[in-house]
CSV table of C-alpha atoms in Angstrom, one decimal:
chain,number,residue,atom,x,y,z
R,30,UNK,CA,148.1,-12.0,126.9
R,31,UNK,CA,147.2,-15.5,127.8
R,32,UNK,CA,150.3,-17.5,129.3
R,33,UNK,CA,149.5,-20.2,126.5
R,34,UNK,CA,150.1,-17.6,123.8
R,35,UNK,CA,153.4,-16.2,125.2
R,36,UNK,CA,154.5,-20.0,125.6
R,37,UNK,CA,153.4,-20.5,122.0
R,38,UNK,CA,155.4,-17.4,120.5
R,39,UNK,CA,158.6,-18.4,122.4
R,40,UNK,CA,158.8,-21.7,120.3
R,41,UNK,CA,156.6,-20.8,117.3
R,42,UNK,CA,157.1,-17.6,115.1
R,43,UNK,CA,154.0,-15.5,115.8
R,44,UNK,CA,153.0,-18.3,118.1
R,45,UNK,CA,151.3,-20.3,115.2
R,46,UNK,CA,151.9,-22.5,112.5
R,47,UNK,CA,150.0,-20.2,110.0
R,48,UNK,CA,150.2,-16.4,110.6
R,49,UNK,CA,146.4,-15.4,110.5
R,50,UNK,CA,145.8,-17.3,113.4
R,51,UNK,CA,147.8,-14.6,115.5
R,52,UNK,CA,144.8,-12.3,114.9
R,53,UNK,CA,147.1,-9.3,114.3
R,54,UNK,CA,144.9,-8.0,111.2
R,55,UNK,CA,141.7,-7.9,113.7
R,56,UNK,CA,143.8,-6.4,116.8
R,57,UNK,CA,142.8,-9.3,119.0
R,58,UNK,CA,144.5,-11.9,121.1
R,59,UNK,CA,144.6,-15.4,119.3
R,60,UNK,CA,141.7,-17.8,120.1
R,61,UNK,CA,142.9,-20.9,121.9
R,62,UNK,CA,140.7,-23.7,121.1
R,63,UNK,CA,140.2,-26.9,123.1
R,64,UNK,CA,137.5,-28.9,121.2
R,65,UNK,CA,134.9,-28.4,118.4
R,66,UNK,CA,131.8,-30.1,117.7
R,67,UNK,CA,128.9,-29.4,115.2
R,68,UNK,CA,128.6,-25.6,114.8
R,69,UNK,CA,130.7,-24.9,118.0
R,70,UNK,CA,134.1,-24.2,119.1
R,71,UNK,CA,135.0,-24.4,122.9
R,72,UNK,CA,138.2,-22.5,124.2
R,73,UNK,CA,140.4,-23.7,126.9
R,74,UNK,CA,138.4,-21.6,129.2
R,75,UNK,CA,135.1,-23.3,128.0
R,76,UNK,CA,133.7,-20.4,126.3
R,77,UNK,CA,131.5,-21.4,123.4
R,78,UNK,CA,131.7,-19.8,119.9
R,79,UNK,CA,129.6,-20.4,116.7
R,80,UNK,CA,132.0,-20.8,114.1
R,81,UNK,CA,131.7,-19.2,110.9
R,82,UNK,CA,135.5,-19.9,109.8
R,83,UNK,CA,135.3,-23.5,109.7
R,84,UNK,CA,139.2,-24.1,109.5
R,85,UNK,CA,139.3,-21.6,106.6
R,86,UNK,CA,136.7,-23.6,104.5
R,87,UNK,CA,137.3,-27.4,104.6
R,88,UNK,CA,134.9,-28.3,107.4
R,89,UNK,CA,131.7,-28.3,105.3
R,90,UNK,CA,129.9,-30.8,107.6
R,91,UNK,CA,130.9,-28.7,110.7
R,92,UNK,CA,133.3,-29.9,113.3
R,93,UNK,CA,133.8,-33.5,114.2
R,94,UNK,CA,131.1,-35.1,112.1
R,95,UNK,CA,130.3,-38.7,113.3
R,96,UNK,CA,130.5,-40.4,109.8
R,97,UNK,CA,134.3,-38.7,109.4
R,98,UNK,CA,135.3,-39.1,112.8
R,99,UNK,CA,134.4,-43.0,112.9
R,100,UNK,CA,136.1,-43.4,109.4
R,101,UNK,CA,139.3,-41.7,110.8
R,102,UNK,CA,139.1,-44.0,114.0
R,103,UNK,CA,138.5,-47.2,111.9
R,104,UNK,CA,141.5,-46.4,109.5
R,105,UNK,CA,143.7,-45.4,112.4
R,106,UNK,CA,143.4,-48.6,114.0
R,107,UNK,CA,144.4,-50.5,110.7
R,108,UNK,CA,147.2,-48.2,109.9
R,109,UNK,CA,147.9,-44.6,109.1
R,110,UNK,CA,150.8,-44.7,106.5
R,111,UNK,CA,151.6,-47.7,104.2
R,112,UNK,CA,154.0,-46.1,101.5
R,113,UNK,CA,152.3,-48.2,99.1
R,114,UNK,CA,149.3,-48.6,97.1
R,115,UNK,CA,146.1,-48.6,99.0
R,116,UNK,CA,142.7,-49.3,97.9
R,117,UNK,CA,141.4,-46.2,99.8
R,118,UNK,CA,143.5,-43.8,97.4
R,119,UNK,CA,142.3,-45.6,94.4
R,120,UNK,CA,138.6,-45.1,95.3
R,121,UNK,CA,138.7,-41.6,96.2
R,122,UNK,CA,140.6,-40.8,93.0
R,123,UNK,CA,137.9,-42.5,91.2
R,124,UNK,CA,135.3,-40.7,92.9
R,125,UNK,CA,136.9,-37.2,92.2
R,126,UNK,CA,137.6,-37.7,88.6
R,127,UNK,CA,134.0,-38.9,87.9
R,128,UNK,CA,132.7,-35.6,88.7
R,129,UNK,CA,134.2,-33.7,85.8
R,130,UNK,CA,135.0,-34.5,82.1
R,131,UNK,CA,138.3,-32.9,82.1
R,132,UNK,CA,139.5,-34.8,85.3
R,133,UNK,CA,140.9,-37.7,83.4
R,134,UNK,CA,143.6,-38.6,85.9
R,135,UNK,CA,144.2,-37.2,89.2
R,136,UNK,CA,147.2,-37.5,91.9
R,137,UNK,CA,147.0,-36.7,95.8
R,138,UNK,CA,149.4,-34.4,97.6
R,139,UNK,CA,149.2,-33.0,101.0
R,140,UNK,CA,148.1,-29.3,100.7
R,141,UNK,CA,146.7,-27.1,98.3
R,142,UNK,CA,150.0,-25.2,97.9
R,143,UNK,CA,151.5,-28.4,96.7
R,144,UNK,CA,148.6,-29.1,94.3
R,145,UNK,CA,148.8,-25.6,92.6
R,146,UNK,CA,152.8,-26.0,92.4
R,147,UNK,CA,152.5,-29.2,90.6
R,148,UNK,CA,150.0,-28.0,88.1
R,149,UNK,CA,152.4,-25.3,87.2
R,150,UNK,CA,155.3,-27.7,86.9
R,151,UNK,CA,153.4,-29.8,84.7
R,152,UNK,CA,152.2,-26.8,82.5
R,153,UNK,CA,155.7,-25.5,82.1
R,154,UNK,CA,156.9,-29.1,81.4
R,155,UNK,CA,154.2,-29.7,78.7
R,156,UNK,CA,154.4,-26.5,76.9
R,157,UNK,CA,158.1,-25.8,77.1
R,158,UNK,CA,157.4,-22.3,78.3
R,159,UNK,CA,158.2,-20.7,81.4
R,160,UNK,CA,156.0,-17.8,82.2
R,161,UNK,CA,153.0,-17.8,84.6
R,162,UNK,CA,150.1,-15.5,84.3
R,163,UNK,CA,148.1,-14.8,87.4
R,164,UNK,CA,145.7,-12.2,88.8
R,165,UNK,CA,146.4,-9.3,91.2
R,166,UNK,CA,145.1,-10.2,94.7
R,167,UNK,CA,144.8,-14.0,94.0
R,168,UNK,CA,146.4,-16.7,96.4
R,169,UNK,CA,147.7,-19.9,95.3
R,170,UNK,CA,149.9,-20.7,98.1
R,171,UNK,CA,153.3,-19.6,99.5
R,172,UNK,CA,155.8,-20.8,97.1
R,173,UNK,CA,158.0,-18.6,94.7
R,174,UNK,CA,156.0,-18.6,91.7
R,175,UNK,CA,152.7,-17.6,93.2
R,176,UNK,CA,153.7,-15.2,96.2
R,177,UNK,CA,151.7,-12.2,95.3
R,178,UNK,CA,149.3,-11.5,98.3
R,179,UNK,CA,151.5,-8.2,98.8
R,180,UNK,CA,154.0,-7.9,96.2
R,181,UNK,CA,155.6,-4.7,97.4
R,182,UNK,CA,156.4,-6.0,100.7
R,183,UNK,CA,157.0,-9.6,99.7
R,184,UNK,CA,159.0,-9.6,96.5
R,185,UNK,CA,162.4,-9.4,98.2
R,186,UNK,CA,161.6,-11.6,101.2
R,187,UNK,CA,163.4,-14.7,100.5
R,188,UNK,CA,162.0,-15.2,97.0
R,189,UNK,CA,164.0,-16.6,94.2
R,190,UNK,CA,164.3,-13.6,91.6
R,191,UNK,CA,164.2,-15.8,88.7
R,192,UNK,CA,161.1,-17.4,89.9
R,193,UNK,CA,159.5,-13.8,90.4
R,194,UNK,CA,160.6,-12.7,87.0
R,195,UNK,CA,158.4,-15.6,85.4
R,196,UNK,CA,155.4,-14.1,87.0
R,197,UNK,CA,153.1,-11.9,84.9
R,198,UNK,CA,149.9,-10.3,86.1
R,199,UNK,CA,146.5,-9.4,85.0
R,200,UNK,CA,143.3,-8.1,86.4
R,201,UNK,CA,140.7,-10.4,87.7
R,202,UNK,CA,137.4,-10.0,85.3
R,203,UNK,CA,139.5,-7.9,82.9
R,204,UNK,CA,140.0,-9.8,79.6
R,205,UNK,CA,141.9,-6.9,77.9
R,206,UNK,CA,144.6,-7.0,80.6
R,207,UNK,CA,145.0,-10.9,79.7
R,208,UNK,CA,145.2,-10.1,76.0
R,209,UNK,CA,148.0,-7.4,76.6
R,210,UNK,CA,150.0,-9.9,78.4
R,211,UNK,CA,149.9,-12.6,75.9
R,212,UNK,CA,150.8,-9.9,73.2
R,213,UNK,CA,153.8,-8.9,75.1
R,214,UNK,CA,155.1,-12.3,75.7
R,215,UNK,CA,154.5,-14.0,72.3
R,216,UNK,CA,154.8,-17.8,72.8
R,217,UNK,CA,156.1,-17.5,76.4
R,218,UNK,CA,153.2,-18.1,78.7
R,219,UNK,CA,152.8,-21.7,80.0
R,220,UNK,CA,149.8,-21.3,82.0
R,221,UNK,CA,147.1,-19.0,83.2
R,222,UNK,CA,146.2,-19.9,87.1
R,223,UNK,CA,143.1,-18.3,88.6
R,224,UNK,CA,140.6,-18.9,91.1
R,225,UNK,CA,137.4,-19.3,89.1
R,226,UNK,CA,135.8,-17.6,92.0
R,227,UNK,CA,137.9,-15.3,93.8
R,228,UNK,CA,138.1,-16.3,97.5
R,229,UNK,CA,141.1,-14.5,98.4
R,230,UNK,CA,140.3,-11.0,98.0
R,231,UNK,CA,137.3,-11.1,100.4
R,232,UNK,CA,134.6,-12.6,97.6
R,233,UNK,CA,134.7,-11.6,94.1
R,234,UNK,CA,132.5,-13.5,91.6
R,235,UNK,CA,133.3,-14.0,87.9
R,236,UNK,CA,131.6,-11.6,85.4
R,237,UNK,CA,129.9,-13.2,82.7
R,238,UNK,CA,132.2,-14.3,79.9
R,239,UNK,CA,135.4,-13.8,81.7
R,240,UNK,CA,136.3,-17.4,82.2
R,241,UNK,CA,135.2,-18.3,78.9
R,242,UNK,CA,137.6,-15.7,77.5
R,243,UNK,CA,140.5,-17.4,79.5
R,244,UNK,CA,139.5,-20.5,77.9
R,245,UNK,CA,139.4,-19.1,74.5
R,246,UNK,CA,142.8,-17.3,75.0
R,247,UNK,CA,144.4,-20.2,76.3
R,248,UNK,CA,143.3,-22.4,73.2
R,249,UNK,CA,144.6,-19.9,71.0
R,250,UNK,CA,147.6,-19.6,72.6
R,251,UNK,CA,148.7,-23.1,73.4
R,252,UNK,CA,148.8,-22.2,77.1
R,253,UNK,CA,147.4,-24.4,79.9
R,254,UNK,CA,144.4,-23.1,81.8
R,255,UNK,CA,144.6,-23.9,85.7
R,256,UNK,CA,141.7,-23.6,88.1
R,257,UNK,CA,142.8,-23.3,91.7
R,258,UNK,CA,139.7,-24.8,93.4
R,259,UNK,CA,141.2,-25.5,96.6
R,260,UNK,CA,138.5,-23.4,98.2
R,261,UNK,CA,135.5,-23.8,96.0
R,262,UNK,CA,136.1,-27.5,95.0
R,263,UNK,CA,133.0,-29.6,96.4
R,264,UNK,CA,132.0,-26.5,98.4
R,265,UNK,CA,129.3,-25.2,95.8
R,266,UNK,CA,128.5,-28.4,94.0
R,267,UNK,CA,129.5,-32.1,94.1
R,268,UNK,CA,132.8,-31.7,92.3
R,269,UNK,CA,134.8,-28.7,90.9
R,270,UNK,CA,132.9,-25.3,90.8
R,271,UNK,CA,133.6,-25.2,87.0
R,272,UNK,CA,130.8,-27.6,86.6
R,273,UNK,CA,128.4,-24.7,87.8
R,274,UNK,CA,130.4,-22.2,85.8
R,275,UNK,CA,130.3,-23.8,82.3
R,276,UNK,CA,134.2,-23.6,81.7
R,277,UNK,CA,136.3,-26.5,81.9
R,278,UNK,CA,140.3,-26.0,82.6
R,279,UNK,CA,143.0,-28.3,81.7
R,280,UNK,CA,144.1,-28.9,85.1
R,281,UNK,CA,142.3,-28.2,88.6
R,282,UNK,CA,143.8,-27.9,91.9
R,283,UNK,CA,141.9,-29.2,94.9
R,284,UNK,CA,142.2,-29.3,98.6
R,285,UNK,CA,140.4,-28.7,102.0
R,286,UNK,CA,137.0,-30.2,101.7
R,287,UNK,CA,138.2,-33.5,99.9
R,288,UNK,CA,140.4,-34.4,102.9
R,289,UNK,CA,137.4,-34.2,105.6
R,290,UNK,CA,139.6,-31.9,107.8
R,291,UNK,CA,142.7,-33.6,107.5
R,292,UNK,CA,145.9,-32.4,105.2
R,293,UNK,CA,145.1,-32.9,101.8
R,294,UNK,CA,145.6,-31.5,98.2
R,295,UNK,CA,145.0,-33.2,94.8
R,296,UNK,CA,145.6,-32.1,91.3
R,297,UNK,CA,144.1,-33.7,88.1
R,298,UNK,CA,143.0,-32.9,84.4
R,299,UNK,CA,143.8,-34.0,81.1
R,300,UNK,CA,145.4,-37.2,80.3
R,301,UNK,CA,147.8,-35.9,78.0
R,302,UNK,CA,149.2,-33.5,80.5
R,303,UNK,CA,149.1,-35.9,83.5
R,304,UNK,CA,150.9,-38.6,81.5
R,305,UNK,CA,154.2,-36.5,82.1
R,306,UNK,CA,153.9,-37.8,85.7
R,307,UNK,CA,153.5,-41.5,84.4
R,308,UNK,CA,156.6,-41.2,82.0
R,309,UNK,CA,158.4,-39.4,84.9
R,310,UNK,CA,159.3,-36.5,82.7
R,311,UNK,CA,158.0,-34.4,85.4
R,312,UNK,CA,159.0,-35.5,89.1
R,313,UNK,CA,156.4,-35.1,92.0
R,314,UNK,CA,156.1,-37.3,95.0
R,315,UNK,CA,155.3,-37.3,98.8
R,316,UNK,CA,155.5,-39.7,101.6
R,317,UNK,CA,152.2,-38.9,103.1
R,318,UNK,CA,150.7,-38.2,99.8
R,319,UNK,CA,147.4,-40.2,99.5
R,320,UNK,CA,147.8,-41.8,102.8
R,321,UNK,CA,144.8,-44.2,103.9
R,322,UNK,CA,144.0,-42.0,107.0
R,323,UNK,CA,143.1,-38.9,104.8
R,324,UNK,CA,141.7,-40.9,102.1
R,325,UNK,CA,139.3,-42.3,104.5
R,326,UNK,CA,138.1,-39.2,105.8
R,327,UNK,CA,137.8,-37.8,102.4
R,328,UNK,CA,135.7,-40.6,101.3
R,329,UNK,CA,133.4,-40.5,104.3
R,330,UNK,CA,133.0,-36.6,103.5
R,331,UNK,CA,132.0,-37.5,99.9
R,332,UNK,CA,129.5,-39.8,101.3
R,333,UNK,CA,127.4,-37.3,102.8
R,334,UNK,CA,128.1,-34.7,100.2
R,335,UNK,CA,126.7,-36.9,97.6
R,336,UNK,CA,123.3,-37.4,99.5
R,337,UNK,CA,120.1,-36.2,98.0
R,338,UNK,CA,119.6,-32.5,98.6
R,339,UNK,CA,122.7,-31.6,100.4
R,340,UNK,CA,123.8,-28.6,98.2
R,341,UNK,CA,120.4,-27.2,98.0
R,342,UNK,CA,119.9,-27.3,101.7
R,343,UNK,CA,123.2,-25.3,101.8
R,344,UNK,CA,122.0,-22.8,99.3
R,345,UNK,CA,118.9,-22.5,101.1
R,346,UNK,CA,120.8,-21.5,104.5
R,347,UNK,CA,123.0,-19.1,102.2
R,348,UNK,CA,120.0,-17.3,100.8
R,349,UNK,CA,118.5,-17.1,104.4
R,350,UNK,CA,121.8,-15.4,105.5
R,351,UNK,CA,121.9,-12.9,102.8
R,352,UNK,CA,118.2,-11.9,103.0
R,353,UNK,CA,118.5,-11.5,106.8
R,354,UNK,CA,121.7,-9.3,106.2
R,355,UNK,CA,120.0,-6.9,103.6
R,356,UNK,CA,116.9,-6.6,105.8
R,357,UNK,CA,118.8,-5.5,108.7
R,358,UNK,CA,121.2,-3.3,106.7
R,359,UNK,CA,118.3,-1.6,105.1
R,360,UNK,CA,116.8,-1.2,108.5
R,361,UNK,CA,119.9,0.5,110.1
R,362,UNK,CA,120.7,2.5,107.0
R,363,UNK,CA,124.1,1.1,106.1
R,364,UNK,CA,125.5,0.7,102.7
R,365,UNK,CA,128.0,-2.1,102.8
R,366,UNK,CA,128.5,-4.7,100.3
R,367,UNK,CA,127.7,-8.4,101.0
R,368,UNK,CA,128.9,-10.9,98.9
R,369,UNK,CA,127.6,-14.5,98.8
R,370,UNK,CA,127.7,-17.5,96.4
R,371,UNK,CA,126.5,-20.8,97.9
R,372,UNK,CA,127.9,-21.2,101.3
R,373,UNK,CA,130.9,-18.7,101.1
R,374,UNK,CA,130.1,-15.1,101.9
R,375,UNK,CA,132.0,-11.8,102.7
R,376,UNK,CA,131.6,-8.4,104.1
R,377,UNK,CA,133.2,-5.7,101.8
R,378,UNK,CA,133.0,-2.1,103.1
R,379,UNK,CA,132.3,-0.2,99.9
R,380,UNK,CA,128.9,1.0,99.0
R,381,UNK,CA,126.7,-1.3,97.2
R,382,UNK,CA,126.7,0.9,94.1
R,383,UNK,CA,130.5,0.6,94.0
R,384,UNK,CA,131.6,-2.1,91.5
R,385,UNK,CA,133.8,-5.2,93.0
R,386,UNK,CA,135.5,-6.6,90.1
R,387,UNK,CA,139.1,-7.0,91.3
R,388,UNK,CA,141.6,-6.4,93.6
R,389,UNK,CA,142.0,-2.7,93.5
R,390,UNK,CA,138.0,-2.5,94.3
R,391,UNK,CA,138.2,-4.7,97.4
R,392,UNK,CA,141.4,-2.7,98.6
R,393,UNK,CA,139.4,0.5,98.7
R,394,UNK,CA,137.7,-0.6,101.8
R,395,UNK,CA,138.4,0.6,105.2
R,396,UNK,CA,139.7,-2.0,107.9
R,397,UNK,CA,138.3,-0.6,110.8
R,398,UNK,CA,134.6,-1.9,110.2
R,399,UNK,CA,135.7,-5.5,110.0
R,400,UNK,CA,138.0,-5.2,113.1
R,401,UNK,CA,134.9,-3.8,114.9
R,402,UNK,CA,132.8,-6.7,113.6
R,403,UNK,CA,135.2,-9.3,114.3
R,404,UNK,CA,135.8,-8.1,118.0
R,405,UNK,CA,132.2,-7.4,118.5
R,406,UNK,CA,130.7,-10.7,117.4
R,407,UNK,CA,133.7,-12.8,119.3
R,408,UNK,CA,132.5,-10.9,122.5
R,409,UNK,CA,128.8,-12.1,121.6
R,410,UNK,CA,130.1,-15.8,120.9
R,411,UNK,CA,130.6,-15.7,117.3
R,412,UNK,CA,134.1,-16.7,115.3
R,413,UNK,CA,134.8,-15.1,112.0
R,414,UNK,CA,137.8,-15.3,109.9
R,415,UNK,CA,140.9,-13.0,111.3
R,416,UNK,CA,141.3,-11.0,108.3
R,417,UNK,CA,139.3,-8.7,106.2
R,418,UNK,CA,140.1,-10.5,102.9
R,419,UNK,CA,139.2,-14.1,104.2
R,420,UNK,CA,135.7,-15.0,103.3
R,421,UNK,CA,133.5,-17.0,105.8
R,422,UNK,CA,131.4,-20.3,105.4
R,423,UNK,CA,128.3,-21.9,106.5
R,424,UNK,CA,128.2,-25.7,107.2
R,425,UNK,CA,125.5,-28.3,107.1
R,426,UNK,CA,125.5,-27.7,111.0
R,427,UNK,CA,124.8,-23.9,111.0
R,428,UNK,CA,121.0,-23.5,112.1
R,429,UNK,CA,118.6,-21.1,110.9
R,430,UNK,CA,118.4,-19.6,114.5
R,431,UNK,CA,122.1,-19.0,114.3
R,432,UNK,CA,121.9,-17.4,110.8
R,433,UNK,CA,119.2,-14.7,111.9
R,434,UNK,CA,120.9,-14.1,115.2
R,435,UNK,CA,124.2,-13.6,113.5
R,436,UNK,CA,122.7,-11.3,110.8
R,437,UNK,CA,121.1,-8.9,113.4
R,438,UNK,CA,124.1,-8.8,115.7
R,439,UNK,CA,126.4,-8.2,112.7
R,440,UNK,CA,124.6,-5.5,111.3
R,441,UNK,CA,124.1,-3.9,114.8
R,442,UNK,CA,127.6,-3.9,115.7
R,443,UNK,CA,128.6,-2.3,112.3
R,444,UNK,CA,126.1,0.3,112.8
R,445,UNK,CA,128.2,1.5,115.9
R,446,UNK,CA,131.3,2.0,113.8
R,447,UNK,CA,131.3,5.4,112.3
R,448,UNK,CA,133.8,4.2,109.3
R,449,UNK,CA,130.9,1.8,108.0
R,450,UNK,CA,129.6,3.1,104.9
R,451,UNK,CA,126.2,4.4,105.3
R,452,UNK,CA,123.2,4.9,102.7
R,453,UNK,CA,122.9,8.5,101.4
R,454,UNK,CA,119.9,10.7,102.4
R,455,UNK,CA,117.2,12.1,100.2
């Protein structure tokens, strides 16, 4: 173990301020990075890695993009925190709300966790109800109302039992389970909160009609529909992914990309719900929320994202990666599942014929192939997410050459692991 890691573990639990960085789930030493530019990370020994994690998703423009770095430097020279109104906050809010009809008002916070937490408080105040319906395998932050990455292990680990009793669970892509929850709790459910594209159980896409069913049920039952777009917001299109999916929620939580790599969250939606903040019937605030440094970074990022052809080019890169993976997978006789939407992708180690619709489908996969993949690609100079249920990302800096080499190396490495699913022989 590196001395820097031992030093970190002495003063910081697991040695890091977010647990996945410790790389325990991939049986590896943590990566200690000194600097990053474009598609590359450089560790403290000077070793270079092509990044496919991009800070767990925010860095859609790659590392240290010049327009964002310049905007941060300019703003830092003029003040990083005012504690007052600032035009940067107003302008970024106007740009985000303009991307979707349901985003009539918006407020900034400092993380995706805060954003979701605030939407749930609003929903409970607006409806006068207390129960929250969410989906097994989803992740919406680490506060009590939504802590469900591993219920069996986490339920009693410092969580408020009263808050946990407010939780109800359904299965992603299973409308019947949602209907049952409402039938069993008449007039009691304040909100349904869901990642419209499930990015915290590897990567599971919504089936046709599922999100529309949630909209219909919430309308019928008087519940608030909340989309957690901390990952998907501005990742797949200029605005929330709901614009692509054809279903408008009542409230949306944002994070990651809208801060240009700085700490950020935001939540917004219908004016009649958001006005509870205006009337101060719901208390929410934060010293660093809407700070000019983050707002400047976010605005500079949106400037690039709004340029002609930006998302079409990311889609082209994603399609190139998918076709390359599929070509090499077939040549090696492997039969794992590769899921992609836009510039988000994941390996799921179940046969392609197996339906991947919900958490239990993802949970069937073996851990070892991903550990082999992570360690092998890291040795080859690639950096992946250090957990099998975290997706990975492309950025505007990811090159075609990188994509082709990554696909070939990834499949070659997986072919060496006997636990990787293989195609049936005739």
